[in-house]
XYZ file of C-alpha atoms in Angstrom:
741
model
C 105.614 99.669 37.939
C 103.614 101.928 35.210
C 103.980 105.652 34.320
C 101.281 106.497 35.542
C 102.624 105.129 39.347
C 105.230 106.671 38.835
C 103.829 110.004 37.708
C 101.231 109.443 40.734
C 103.876 108.844 43.400
C 106.377 112.415 42.002
C 102.931 114.355 42.655
C 101.817 113.104 45.891
C 105.192 113.772 47.522
C 106.124 117.401 46.004
C 102.726 117.704 47.106
C 103.884 117.034 50.272
C 107.048 119.222 49.794
C 105.321 121.659 49.531
C 102.040 121.647 52.167
C 105.989 120.737 54.719
C 107.108 124.469 53.454
C 104.328 125.844 54.174
C 104.159 124.333 57.374
C 107.520 125.339 58.097
C 106.813 129.097 56.720
C 103.846 129.174 59.104
C 106.143 127.381 61.977
C 108.337 130.501 61.782
C 105.826 132.750 62.282
C 104.619 130.881 65.149
C 108.728 130.807 66.495
C 108.805 134.512 66.822
C 105.803 134.424 68.373
C 106.385 132.085 70.578
C 110.079 132.640 71.052
C 110.783 128.944 69.716
C 114.340 127.923 71.681
C 116.656 125.090 70.190
C 118.910 122.996 72.112
C 122.104 121.612 72.295
C 123.519 118.552 69.650
C 120.893 116.552 67.719
C 121.107 114.376 64.426
C 119.211 114.440 61.293
C 118.669 110.471 60.438
C 116.840 109.646 57.556
C 112.783 109.632 58.694
C 111.576 107.028 56.437
C 107.984 107.844 57.823
C 106.575 108.029 54.866
C 105.934 103.702 54.082
C 103.187 104.159 57.276
C 101.263 106.715 56.502
C 99.257 106.029 52.697
C 96.230 104.654 54.440
C 94.900 104.694 57.473
C 94.920 103.088 61.092
C 93.551 99.739 60.242
C 92.361 96.778 62.428
C 93.703 92.856 62.509
C 91.514 89.539 63.458
C 91.525 89.086 66.941
C 95.105 86.769 68.278
C 93.543 83.028 69.386
C 95.750 83.789 72.340
C 96.686 86.960 74.062
C 99.494 87.511 76.640
C 98.920 90.059 79.526
C 102.341 90.690 81.124
C 101.656 91.999 85.371
C 103.875 94.739 84.388
C 103.512 97.132 81.231
C 104.816 100.515 83.076
C 107.302 102.049 85.235
C 106.669 100.522 88.701
C 105.439 97.836 90.951
C 104.564 94.872 89.154
C 100.066 94.271 89.271
C 98.588 91.974 91.256
C 97.155 89.425 90.250
C 92.672 89.630 90.832
C 91.919 85.840 88.551
C 92.188 82.049 89.168
C 92.842 79.947 85.634
C 89.426 78.617 84.921
C 88.080 81.994 85.407
C 85.889 84.005 82.479
C 86.756 87.475 82.478
C 85.180 90.142 80.167
C 86.378 93.107 78.236
C 87.952 95.554 80.330
C 87.366 93.721 83.020
C 90.668 94.324 85.642
C 92.264 90.620 86.113
C 95.534 92.736 88.236
C 95.551 95.148 90.543
C 97.947 98.157 91.550
C 100.832 97.049 94.178
C 101.429 100.645 95.362
C 101.055 104.070 94.686
C 103.628 103.818 91.770
C 101.702 101.007 89.613
C 99.040 100.285 86.982
C 96.080 97.390 87.282
C 95.719 95.533 84.301
C 93.309 94.952 82.302
C 91.228 91.769 79.858
C 91.804 93.398 76.557
C 89.028 90.806 75.510
C 86.661 88.679 76.027
C 87.558 84.780 77.113
C 89.034 82.590 79.446
C 92.062 82.148 81.689
C 94.423 79.523 80.978
C 97.487 80.550 82.465
C 99.107 82.402 84.646
C 103.095 82.201 84.127
C 106.664 84.347 83.250
C 106.484 84.280 79.615
C 108.617 86.252 76.714
C 107.877 90.216 76.880
C 109.112 92.532 75.102
C 112.283 93.767 77.361
C 115.825 94.774 76.035
C 117.090 92.192 78.849
C 114.522 89.158 76.955
C 114.194 88.178 80.153
C 110.689 86.315 80.532
C 107.766 88.085 82.827
C 104.823 87.091 84.733
C 101.420 87.455 82.317
C 98.246 86.311 82.546
C 97.044 84.147 79.448
C 93.090 85.006 78.310
C 92.248 82.518 75.044
C 89.383 83.917 73.279
C 86.268 83.118 72.828
C 85.405 85.533 70.479
C 82.859 87.519 71.145
C 84.337 90.476 72.531
C 82.052 90.699 74.747
C 82.513 93.925 77.112
C 82.178 94.450 81.017
C 80.461 96.872 82.110
C 81.838 100.548 82.256
C 80.997 103.535 84.007
C 82.121 106.502 82.353
C 81.883 110.135 84.068
C 79.735 112.398 82.049
C 80.467 116.089 83.060
C 84.166 115.934 84.746
C 83.884 119.098 85.364
C 81.798 118.664 88.317
C 83.493 115.862 89.593
C 86.296 115.918 92.466
C 90.304 115.720 90.702
C 91.048 113.018 93.716
C 87.970 111.355 92.101
C 88.803 112.039 89.083
C 92.432 111.195 89.186
C 91.377 107.689 91.107
C 89.464 106.728 87.810
C 92.675 107.062 85.571
C 94.742 105.338 87.783
C 91.591 102.629 88.030
C 91.563 102.709 84.566
C 95.142 101.233 84.149
C 96.212 105.021 82.589
C 100.379 105.004 81.585
C 102.361 107.354 79.134
C 102.282 105.387 76.348
C 105.401 107.828 73.858
C 108.044 106.950 76.511
C 108.971 104.343 79.763
C 105.619 104.472 80.524
C 104.823 105.984 83.815
C 101.741 106.134 85.648
C 100.086 108.539 84.458
C 97.830 109.161 87.409
C 101.135 109.583 89.581
C 102.343 112.640 86.874
C 99.308 114.519 87.232
C 99.071 114.593 91.057
C 103.521 116.574 90.727
C 105.131 115.467 94.885
C 105.888 118.350 96.552
C 103.206 120.933 95.987
C 104.779 121.899 92.781
C 102.966 124.923 90.933
C 102.730 123.831 87.454
C 102.176 127.100 85.050
C 102.723 124.823 81.550
C 100.938 121.451 80.307
C 103.224 120.491 77.302
C 101.162 118.118 75.217
C 104.224 115.789 73.058
C 103.262 115.689 69.587
C 106.944 115.602 68.213
C 107.060 111.132 67.596
C 111.074 112.162 66.632
C 111.430 108.425 66.209
C 112.800 107.147 62.496
C 109.647 105.355 60.953
C 107.528 105.922 63.722
C 104.091 107.290 62.267
C 101.795 106.112 65.194
C 101.323 109.324 66.399
C 101.099 111.323 63.647
C 98.439 109.130 62.591
C 96.225 108.966 65.671
C 96.199 113.213 65.501
C 95.695 112.610 61.350
C 92.381 110.637 62.573
C 91.847 111.157 66.304
C 92.658 114.684 66.635
C 89.031 115.918 68.671
C 89.367 112.695 70.984
C 93.056 114.545 71.739
C 92.024 117.655 72.865
C 88.823 115.958 74.607
C 91.936 114.568 76.636
C 93.782 118.016 76.550
C 91.119 119.906 78.295
C 90.463 116.935 81.201
C 94.508 117.394 81.878
C 94.589 120.585 81.645
C 91.717 120.362 84.562
C 93.275 118.226 86.598
C 96.132 120.487 86.710
C 94.148 123.198 88.066
C 94.039 125.105 84.213
C 97.767 125.884 84.051
C 98.647 129.659 82.057
C 100.120 127.952 79.271
C 98.975 124.580 77.177
C 101.265 123.922 74.496
C 100.766 121.062 72.170
C 104.517 120.926 70.399
C 104.436 119.257 66.823
C 107.056 118.896 64.477
C 106.782 120.676 61.115
C 107.528 117.658 59.300
C 103.808 116.396 59.753
C 100.969 118.730 57.810
C 98.320 116.442 58.328
C 99.127 115.830 62.094
C 99.332 120.350 62.286
C 96.339 120.910 60.043
C 93.679 117.703 62.580
C 95.386 119.376 65.369
C 94.760 123.144 64.798
C 91.247 122.223 63.174
C 90.691 120.309 66.940
C 92.096 123.565 68.333
C 90.061 126.054 67.446
C 87.239 127.674 70.448
C 90.287 126.559 72.888
C 93.062 128.655 74.361
C 95.699 125.711 73.341
C 98.918 126.478 70.967
C 99.875 123.988 67.917
C 103.635 124.834 68.283
C 105.264 123.628 65.282
C 109.079 123.444 65.268
C 111.578 122.270 63.044
C 112.256 118.824 62.620
C 115.705 117.753 64.399
C 116.252 113.953 66.200
C 115.403 114.018 69.523
C 112.940 117.467 70.329
C 110.513 114.723 71.322
C 112.516 114.073 73.314
C 110.550 115.275 77.491
C 113.554 117.978 78.301
C 114.277 118.445 74.802
C 110.867 119.630 73.641
C 110.649 121.713 77.319
C 113.826 123.754 76.256
C 112.086 123.960 72.720
C 109.086 125.384 73.617
C 109.740 126.850 76.733
C 113.080 127.650 77.266
C 113.379 126.128 80.813
C 116.161 122.849 81.766
C 115.068 121.101 83.885
C 117.542 120.150 86.616
C 120.171 117.148 87.003
C 118.108 113.940 87.548
C 115.213 116.205 87.963
C 111.504 115.846 87.425
C 109.595 118.814 84.875
C 107.357 119.672 87.594
C 110.540 120.665 89.521
C 109.864 123.978 87.302
C 106.710 123.458 86.665
C 105.817 121.657 83.902
C 103.933 118.382 83.012
C 104.210 117.060 79.489
C 101.866 113.975 78.780
C 101.940 112.552 75.340
C 98.986 112.299 72.369
C 98.131 109.293 73.083
C 97.837 109.557 76.436
C 95.769 112.353 76.510
C 93.555 110.399 74.395
C 93.327 107.573 76.447
C 92.681 110.271 79.160
C 89.656 110.722 76.886
C 88.718 107.293 76.461
C 88.480 106.792 80.287
C 86.779 109.568 81.946
C 84.455 109.703 78.656
C 83.648 106.057 78.081
C 85.141 104.713 81.015
C 87.212 102.801 78.681
C 90.447 101.365 80.735
C 93.830 101.203 78.260
C 93.793 97.869 76.648
C 94.668 99.126 72.881
C 96.632 101.292 70.790
C 97.654 102.604 67.644
C 101.071 101.182 66.925
C 102.886 101.073 63.402
C 103.486 97.987 61.851
C 106.586 98.944 59.128
C 109.673 97.360 57.648
C 110.639 96.463 53.810
C 110.438 92.323 55.304
C 106.922 92.746 55.689
C 103.793 92.542 52.075
C 101.765 95.713 54.947
C 103.095 98.716 56.318
C 100.291 100.729 57.466
C 98.889 101.464 61.554
C 97.009 99.369 63.112
C 94.680 99.652 66.381
C 95.646 96.914 67.978
C 94.775 94.634 71.651
C 97.438 94.184 74.848
C 98.187 91.140 75.066
C 98.297 90.223 70.999
C 102.221 88.261 69.738
C 103.970 90.626 67.592
C 104.423 86.224 65.600
C 100.494 87.065 64.747
C 100.099 90.960 63.975
C 104.128 90.175 61.344
C 101.756 87.496 59.960
C 98.882 89.272 58.363
C 100.922 92.079 57.291
C 102.428 89.404 55.066
C 106.143 88.722 56.759
C 108.665 87.736 54.738
C 111.706 85.287 56.453
C 113.877 85.032 54.795
C 114.766 88.589 54.240
C 114.250 88.684 58.088
C 117.292 90.585 59.906
C 115.463 90.597 62.822
C 112.074 92.124 64.956
C 113.059 95.926 66.582
C 110.853 97.171 68.934
C 110.515 100.640 68.954
C 112.740 102.955 65.686
C 116.093 101.918 64.646
C 117.473 105.096 67.509
C 116.098 104.094 70.250
C 114.470 100.923 70.027
C 115.386 96.960 71.241
C 116.410 93.928 69.351
C 113.788 90.855 70.150
C 114.277 87.218 70.060
C 110.996 85.452 71.010
C 108.147 87.292 68.068
C 105.674 85.345 70.684
C 105.771 88.617 72.892
C 103.433 90.400 73.020
C 101.998 94.255 72.713
C 101.598 96.589 75.739
C 100.994 99.553 76.477
C 104.243 101.497 75.305
C 104.900 99.430 72.395
C 104.677 102.144 69.582
C 106.163 100.615 66.917
C 107.545 96.810 65.476
C 110.435 97.061 62.837
C 110.896 94.450 60.394
C 113.897 95.866 58.413
C 115.480 93.677 55.817
C 119.364 93.220 55.753
C 119.992 96.031 52.962
C 117.534 98.310 54.632
C 119.314 98.437 58.452
C 122.109 96.030 57.740
C 123.813 95.079 61.314
C 126.375 97.286 62.595
C 130.260 96.643 61.672
C 132.450 95.440 64.305
C 133.734 98.305 66.946
C 136.711 99.677 66.946
C 139.309 102.245 69.223
C 138.309 105.696 69.769
C 139.576 107.886 67.449
C 138.726 110.812 70.408
C 137.123 112.860 67.221
C 134.641 114.583 69.495
C 131.638 114.127 67.585
C 129.613 112.672 69.732
C 129.801 115.199 72.159
C 129.102 117.781 69.561
C 125.859 115.332 69.134
C 124.196 115.059 72.938
C 121.118 116.363 73.101
C 121.674 116.387 76.737
C 125.106 118.353 76.863
C 127.107 115.826 77.947
C 130.523 113.793 77.857
C 129.818 111.044 75.767
C 133.476 109.830 75.354
C 134.488 110.452 79.381
C 131.154 108.602 79.671
C 132.442 105.450 77.310
C 136.063 105.022 79.440
C 134.260 105.189 83.105
C 131.641 103.027 82.337
C 134.082 100.403 80.682
C 136.047 101.255 84.338
C 132.957 100.500 86.024
C 134.379 103.914 87.162
C 130.324 104.378 89.036
C 131.428 107.896 91.270
C 132.914 109.402 88.315
C 129.806 108.264 85.602
C 127.244 109.988 88.765
C 129.507 112.873 88.910
C 129.194 112.954 85.030
C 125.777 113.220 84.727
C 125.463 109.245 83.179
C 121.213 109.547 84.734
C 120.687 112.294 82.649
C 121.396 110.353 78.960
C 118.493 109.666 77.713
C 119.221 107.238 75.660
C 118.355 108.899 72.505
C 121.613 106.981 70.548
C 122.652 110.083 68.091
C 126.538 109.735 70.036
C 126.246 106.012 68.879
C 124.928 107.421 65.200
C 127.671 109.887 64.783
C 130.488 107.775 65.935
C 133.101 106.070 62.983
C 134.076 104.212 65.400
C 130.790 102.332 65.532
C 131.256 101.507 69.215
C 127.886 101.119 70.960
C 127.928 103.834 73.332
C 124.262 104.122 73.846
C 124.821 99.838 75.517
C 128.102 101.070 77.450
C 125.664 103.193 79.420
C 122.358 101.074 79.929
C 124.643 98.765 81.684
C 126.299 101.033 84.050
C 122.690 102.948 84.589
C 121.809 99.135 85.633
C 124.935 98.179 87.273
C 124.371 101.760 89.714
C 120.558 100.963 90.262
C 121.361 97.798 91.249
C 123.869 99.083 93.843
C 121.710 101.420 94.954
C 118.879 98.788 96.347
C 122.142 96.726 97.434
C 122.673 99.907 99.291
C 118.991 100.681 100.660
C 118.798 97.122 101.739
C 122.133 97.139 104.032
C 120.944 100.625 105.528
C 116.969 99.171 106.288
C 118.950 95.701 107.685
C 121.526 98.485 108.894
C 119.688 100.584 111.064
C 116.979 96.730 112.130
C 119.973 96.094 114.026
C 121.210 99.043 115.810
C 117.421 99.584 116.837
C 117.018 95.644 117.874
C 120.622 96.426 119.721
C 119.007 99.828 121.041
C 115.637 97.712 122.824
C 117.753 94.296 123.579
C 119.986 97.441 126.043
C 117.211 99.249 126.937
C 115.919 95.630 128.487
C 118.616 94.677 129.880
C 118.746 98.094 131.919
C 115.422 97.792 133.311
C 116.244 93.929 133.689
C 119.842 95.028 135.777
C 116.986 98.157 137.254
C 114.770 95.196 138.614
C 116.968 92.960 139.925
C 119.018 96.224 141.672
C 116.239 96.732 143.279
C 115.157 93.411 145.079
C 118.773 93.189 145.698
C 118.082 96.307 147.282
C 115.239 94.643 148.988
C 116.816 91.497 150.022
C 119.443 93.390 151.867
C 117.519 96.229 153.842
C 115.967 92.819 154.827
C 118.137 91.097 155.971
C 119.553 94.521 158.134
C 115.665 94.041 159.772
C 116.554 90.447 160.748
C 119.881 90.857 162.033
C 118.383 93.804 164.177
C 115.871 91.901 165.121
C 117.666 89.439 165.808
C 120.581 90.705 167.926
C 117.317 91.900 171.133
C 117.895 90.040 173.697
C 114.384 88.250 173.058
C 115.306 86.444 169.549
C 119.061 85.548 171.497
C 117.137 83.100 173.969
C 113.965 81.624 171.547
C 117.333 80.874 168.727
C 119.421 79.447 172.601
C 116.223 77.534 173.360
C 114.810 76.363 169.806
C 118.533 75.047 169.181
C 118.780 73.035 172.538
C 115.230 71.823 171.812
C 116.519 70.713 168.178
C 119.208 68.786 169.727
C 117.466 67.146 172.424
C 114.594 66.072 169.938
C 117.817 64.633 167.650
C 119.237 62.855 170.357
C 115.839 61.383 171.316
C 115.163 60.253 168.079
C 118.131 58.486 167.484
C 117.674 57.009 171.049
C 114.258 56.063 169.890
C 115.390 54.280 166.829
C 115.084 50.005 167.098
C 118.280 48.367 166.813
C 116.310 46.615 163.680
C 116.618 49.809 162.234
C 120.368 50.900 163.378
C 121.533 47.538 161.523
C 119.847 48.242 158.399
C 120.379 51.588 158.000
C 124.292 50.982 158.559
C 123.989 48.121 155.910
C 122.878 50.576 153.237
C 125.524 53.152 154.595
C 128.080 50.811 154.041
C 126.598 48.885 150.807
C 126.285 53.017 148.914
C 129.934 53.391 150.545
C 131.060 50.134 148.504
C 129.795 50.492 145.317
C 131.342 54.573 145.288
C 135.260 52.632 146.394
C 134.284 50.429 143.329
C 133.426 53.571 140.708
C 136.297 55.787 141.708
C 138.409 52.819 141.201
C 137.104 52.673 138.090
C 137.681 55.483 136.918
C 141.334 55.600 138.075
C 141.821 52.544 136.092
C 140.742 54.252 133.390
C 142.419 58.119 133.932
C 145.307 59.661 132.119
C 147.704 61.602 134.088
C 146.000 64.817 134.139
C 142.377 63.457 136.138
C 144.521 60.500 138.674
C 145.512 62.922 141.275
C 142.096 64.135 141.100
C 140.323 60.844 141.114
C 143.340 59.671 144.166
C 142.241 61.839 146.271
C 138.391 60.653 145.916
C 139.130 57.437 146.022
C 140.803 57.731 149.551
C 137.365 59.755 150.783
C 135.106 57.132 149.983
C 137.563 54.718 152.107
C 137.478 56.608 154.963
C 133.165 56.846 154.414
C 134.050 53.121 153.754
C 135.766 52.876 157.167
C 133.195 54.716 159.237
C 130.389 52.391 157.875
C 131.610 49.403 158.262
C 132.955 50.298 162.421
C 128.844 52.158 162.306
C 127.715 48.703 161.488
C 129.637 46.674 164.068
C 128.064 48.977 166.515
C 124.366 48.619 164.760
C 125.234 44.741 164.511
C 126.685 44.410 168.774
C 123.383 46.842 169.976
C 120.592 44.425 168.163
C 123.041 41.139 169.692
C 122.440 43.125 172.777
C 118.484 44.364 172.609
C 115.567 41.556 172.843
C 113.538 40.984 169.911
C 110.544 37.982 171.886
C 107.114 39.765 171.046
C 106.268 39.818 174.727
C 109.345 42.385 174.846
C 107.845 44.282 171.925
C 104.189 44.438 172.861
C 105.179 45.033 176.375
C 107.224 47.676 175.262
C 104.134 49.379 173.089
C 101.363 48.970 176.271
C 101.867 52.049 177.777
C 102.428 53.630 174.271
C 98.544 52.778 173.097
C 97.688 53.394 176.546
C 99.208 56.915 176.825
C 98.097 57.597 172.920
C 94.639 56.037 173.805
C 94.238 58.906 176.844
C 95.733 61.863 174.875
C 93.445 61.260 172.290
C 90.494 62.892 174.969
C 92.842 66.083 175.358
C 93.062 68.375 172.811
C 96.245 68.998 170.869
C 98.427 70.729 172.376
C 100.202 73.946 170.308
C 103.828 72.844 168.309
C 105.575 76.940 169.437
C 104.268 79.596 171.807
C 105.842 82.121 173.023
C 106.504 81.141 176.354
C 106.009 78.352 176.088
C 107.191 75.162 173.681
C 106.187 72.050 173.798
C 106.284 68.387 170.927
C 103.457 67.801 169.815
C 103.138 64.123 169.502
C 106.197 63.641 172.112
C 104.997 61.189 174.742
C 107.713 59.277 175.331
C 109.255 60.300 178.780
C 112.263 60.292 177.608
C 111.790 62.626 175.115
C 110.545 65.003 177.828
C 113.289 64.180 180.355
C 115.473 65.343 177.695
C 113.588 68.657 176.841
C 113.387 69.144 180.256
C 117.876 68.561 181.225
C 118.025 70.800 177.876
C 115.695 73.947 178.532
C 117.546 73.085 181.974
C 120.849 73.480 181.393
C 120.190 76.031 178.440
C 118.926 78.259 181.542
C 121.670 77.952 183.238
C 123.955 78.569 180.036
C 122.266 81.980 179.944
C 122.747 83.295 183.639
C 126.454 82.266 183.896
C 129.368 85.903 183.397
C 131.194 85.425 181.055
C 133.741 84.314 182.049
C 131.858 80.991 183.794
C 130.904 80.213 179.440
C 134.659 80.297 178.848
C 134.992 78.057 181.188
C 132.704 75.316 181.009
C 133.865 75.815 177.018
C 136.982 75.048 177.954
C 136.188 71.588 180.137
C 134.076 70.500 177.089
C 136.716 70.804 174.897
C 139.516 69.254 177.262
C 137.080 66.281 177.200
C 137.008 66.592 174.011
C 140.105 65.979 173.209
C 140.692 63.124 175.917
C 137.960 61.267 173.818
C 139.701 61.865 170.277
C 143.341 61.089 171.465
C 141.985 58.195 173.107
C 139.515 57.297 169.566
C 143.230 58.686 168.051
C 145.405 55.685 170.204
C 143.035 52.670 169.831
C 143.122 53.488 165.909
C 146.686 53.580 165.982
C 146.661 50.320 167.556
C 144.344 48.412 165.576
C 146.451 49.708 162.392
C 143.816 51.690 161.371
C 143.245 53.767 157.575
C 141.629 56.618 159.336
C 144.338 57.193 161.510
C 145.876 60.387 159.601
C 141.723 62.185 159.825
C 141.366 61.032 163.596
C 145.353 63.210 163.595
C 144.014 66.018 161.804
C 141.002 65.808 163.807
C 142.403 66.164 166.978
C 144.894 68.774 166.191
C 142.146 71.107 165.674
C 140.315 70.455 169.033
C 143.881 71.221 170.245
C 144.598 74.474 168.361
C 140.652 75.442 169.966
C 141.510 74.594 173.068
C 144.377 77.219 173.392
C 143.003 79.188 171.805
C 140.102 79.470 174.105
C 143.150 78.909 177.670
C 144.642 81.494 175.965
C 141.756 83.393 176.150
C 141.245 82.215 180.008
C 145.253 84.234 180.787
C 144.382 87.206 179.250
C 140.352 87.584 180.813
C 142.634 86.577 184.280
C 144.773 88.897 184.413
C 142.020 91.573 183.339
C 139.855 91.144 186.685
C 137.239 93.979 185.432
C 136.470 92.318 182.611
């Protein structure tokens, strides 16, 4: 390097220091006016910002393929609106937001959709995510845009929907959807809007260069943001005093407005949202709370510019300013690059030296993370691509045991106890971690930076947060499943109660109907009708049995015997195969089946005798059929008689004289029985039982003489009839002793 170059660099540094001193003095004056506060802890790492601020924001050639992730923000993953082979234009929506906390995705350039699949994305986990790959056509043709001419004449909800539809998300932190942030939940009153231009992370100068060159657009976005928040009392633009050019540009652009550019001393991490709020207002955001809880909304300068482009020009968020820095690169600067541009493409256009390249870091050295695949694309939150050498950013030394020095607690900007959090994270004590406010940690890395034992504290905290979030999700799923189960249980219980009520109602109705029938059946008319119907039915059965031909009776007896023999054979086979537990039951069944077989044999013998004695000639049949035919011919001219009437009972189609005689005899017997006194009825029943007992005794004697297998059954039947006869005789004697009955 020549002496002239050395003098030039020295003069530039001297001028920068002088400007820095002037800005610091002005910042102190302004701090007295606005009561600039300090926050606990913080560190002062080497800034390394001059490497990328030596030239204006540049551009690189458009990549051949753009990889557009469907989730570039906090919230739900967007839903694709295109399919393979579709041609898209620059700014065209290619994925729709899924839910209120989500953002749509737009095509960064015109081209053709060649893939929709998981691909490498910039994320600490290194996992792949769903992306849309666009093969650019080189024309960079825009989709028709719809700008808003005068945002003050448009309703707030329409502007918020426009911002949401353009996919605007936070460009300085985790990428929270801007439209959601501008519509605080719970009706919180916002009295202060803070625009974050701090950019405290070493190496990163994207916001610095944006404020230098796009200050008018940033102020235009601030005006829109203030309008959306119903013109809060204060609008503060916070900038660290190490950015004199940006401070001057922003103050010039803010002239004539009520916006205050507030300059404060440089300290890392003053760019954290909660820390910046405490610096500018003295308010503290509650544990796991939001700035809206204390009446404040914070937005990044890059987000403000994106809001301006969306409203004034109708442009969706498809590009951003990114710092490309590191000693492994031949060219270090800031570029405005389309989202979806592969990081490999950017490094190649900045002369990367792969031999000296130690790793690729997304973000700065304090809060950034290393990626393994440089094919991952630039997303909405990619504010820096750091390509260091081993000398510039050496690998961290192996971690050693904690010496309990307390430096981490002194450096923590959130006033936490990093040492205790470290031990609880190692022990997986989630309750203690939450009790010690783990989620207030902003993962700034200040504790790891000052740790003399080189313990990667932030990595422990990130892992613990992930475990707790996963446990919360599992608990929420379990709670929802339990609620569904309890609801289903209640629903089934309700249905069962309704079913039981219907069943009881039916039972009650059936009992009421039965009582009604019993009451009606106990009436004299019902008793007489029932007795007469029983007599008629018995008479018809006897007539039907007598009218059956001997051939029919013989065939019926043969079928009954065959069925009984088959049943005996089946039970005998089962008995041969049965075990001890089943033999007793099968033996009883076999005995019953043998009794029925014997009865069938006896009936067959009787049927054979009747068939032998009955006339079988054709002439006899014809003579028997003629009277019936004559009677049928005569009855054809007469109207059919009813089957049953109230006072008159006839049998439809019963032309046989035997049937009529039997019916008349039965009716006479029923009438005679109805006229008997109780004493006479009892005497008639005893007489009938005595006849039945005599017949049973004769049948038993015959069975014993013939050595019949049914002797036991006949004896049992005789015993039952004798017992019944004795009961009737005892009742008769009792009546004889009491003549009044």
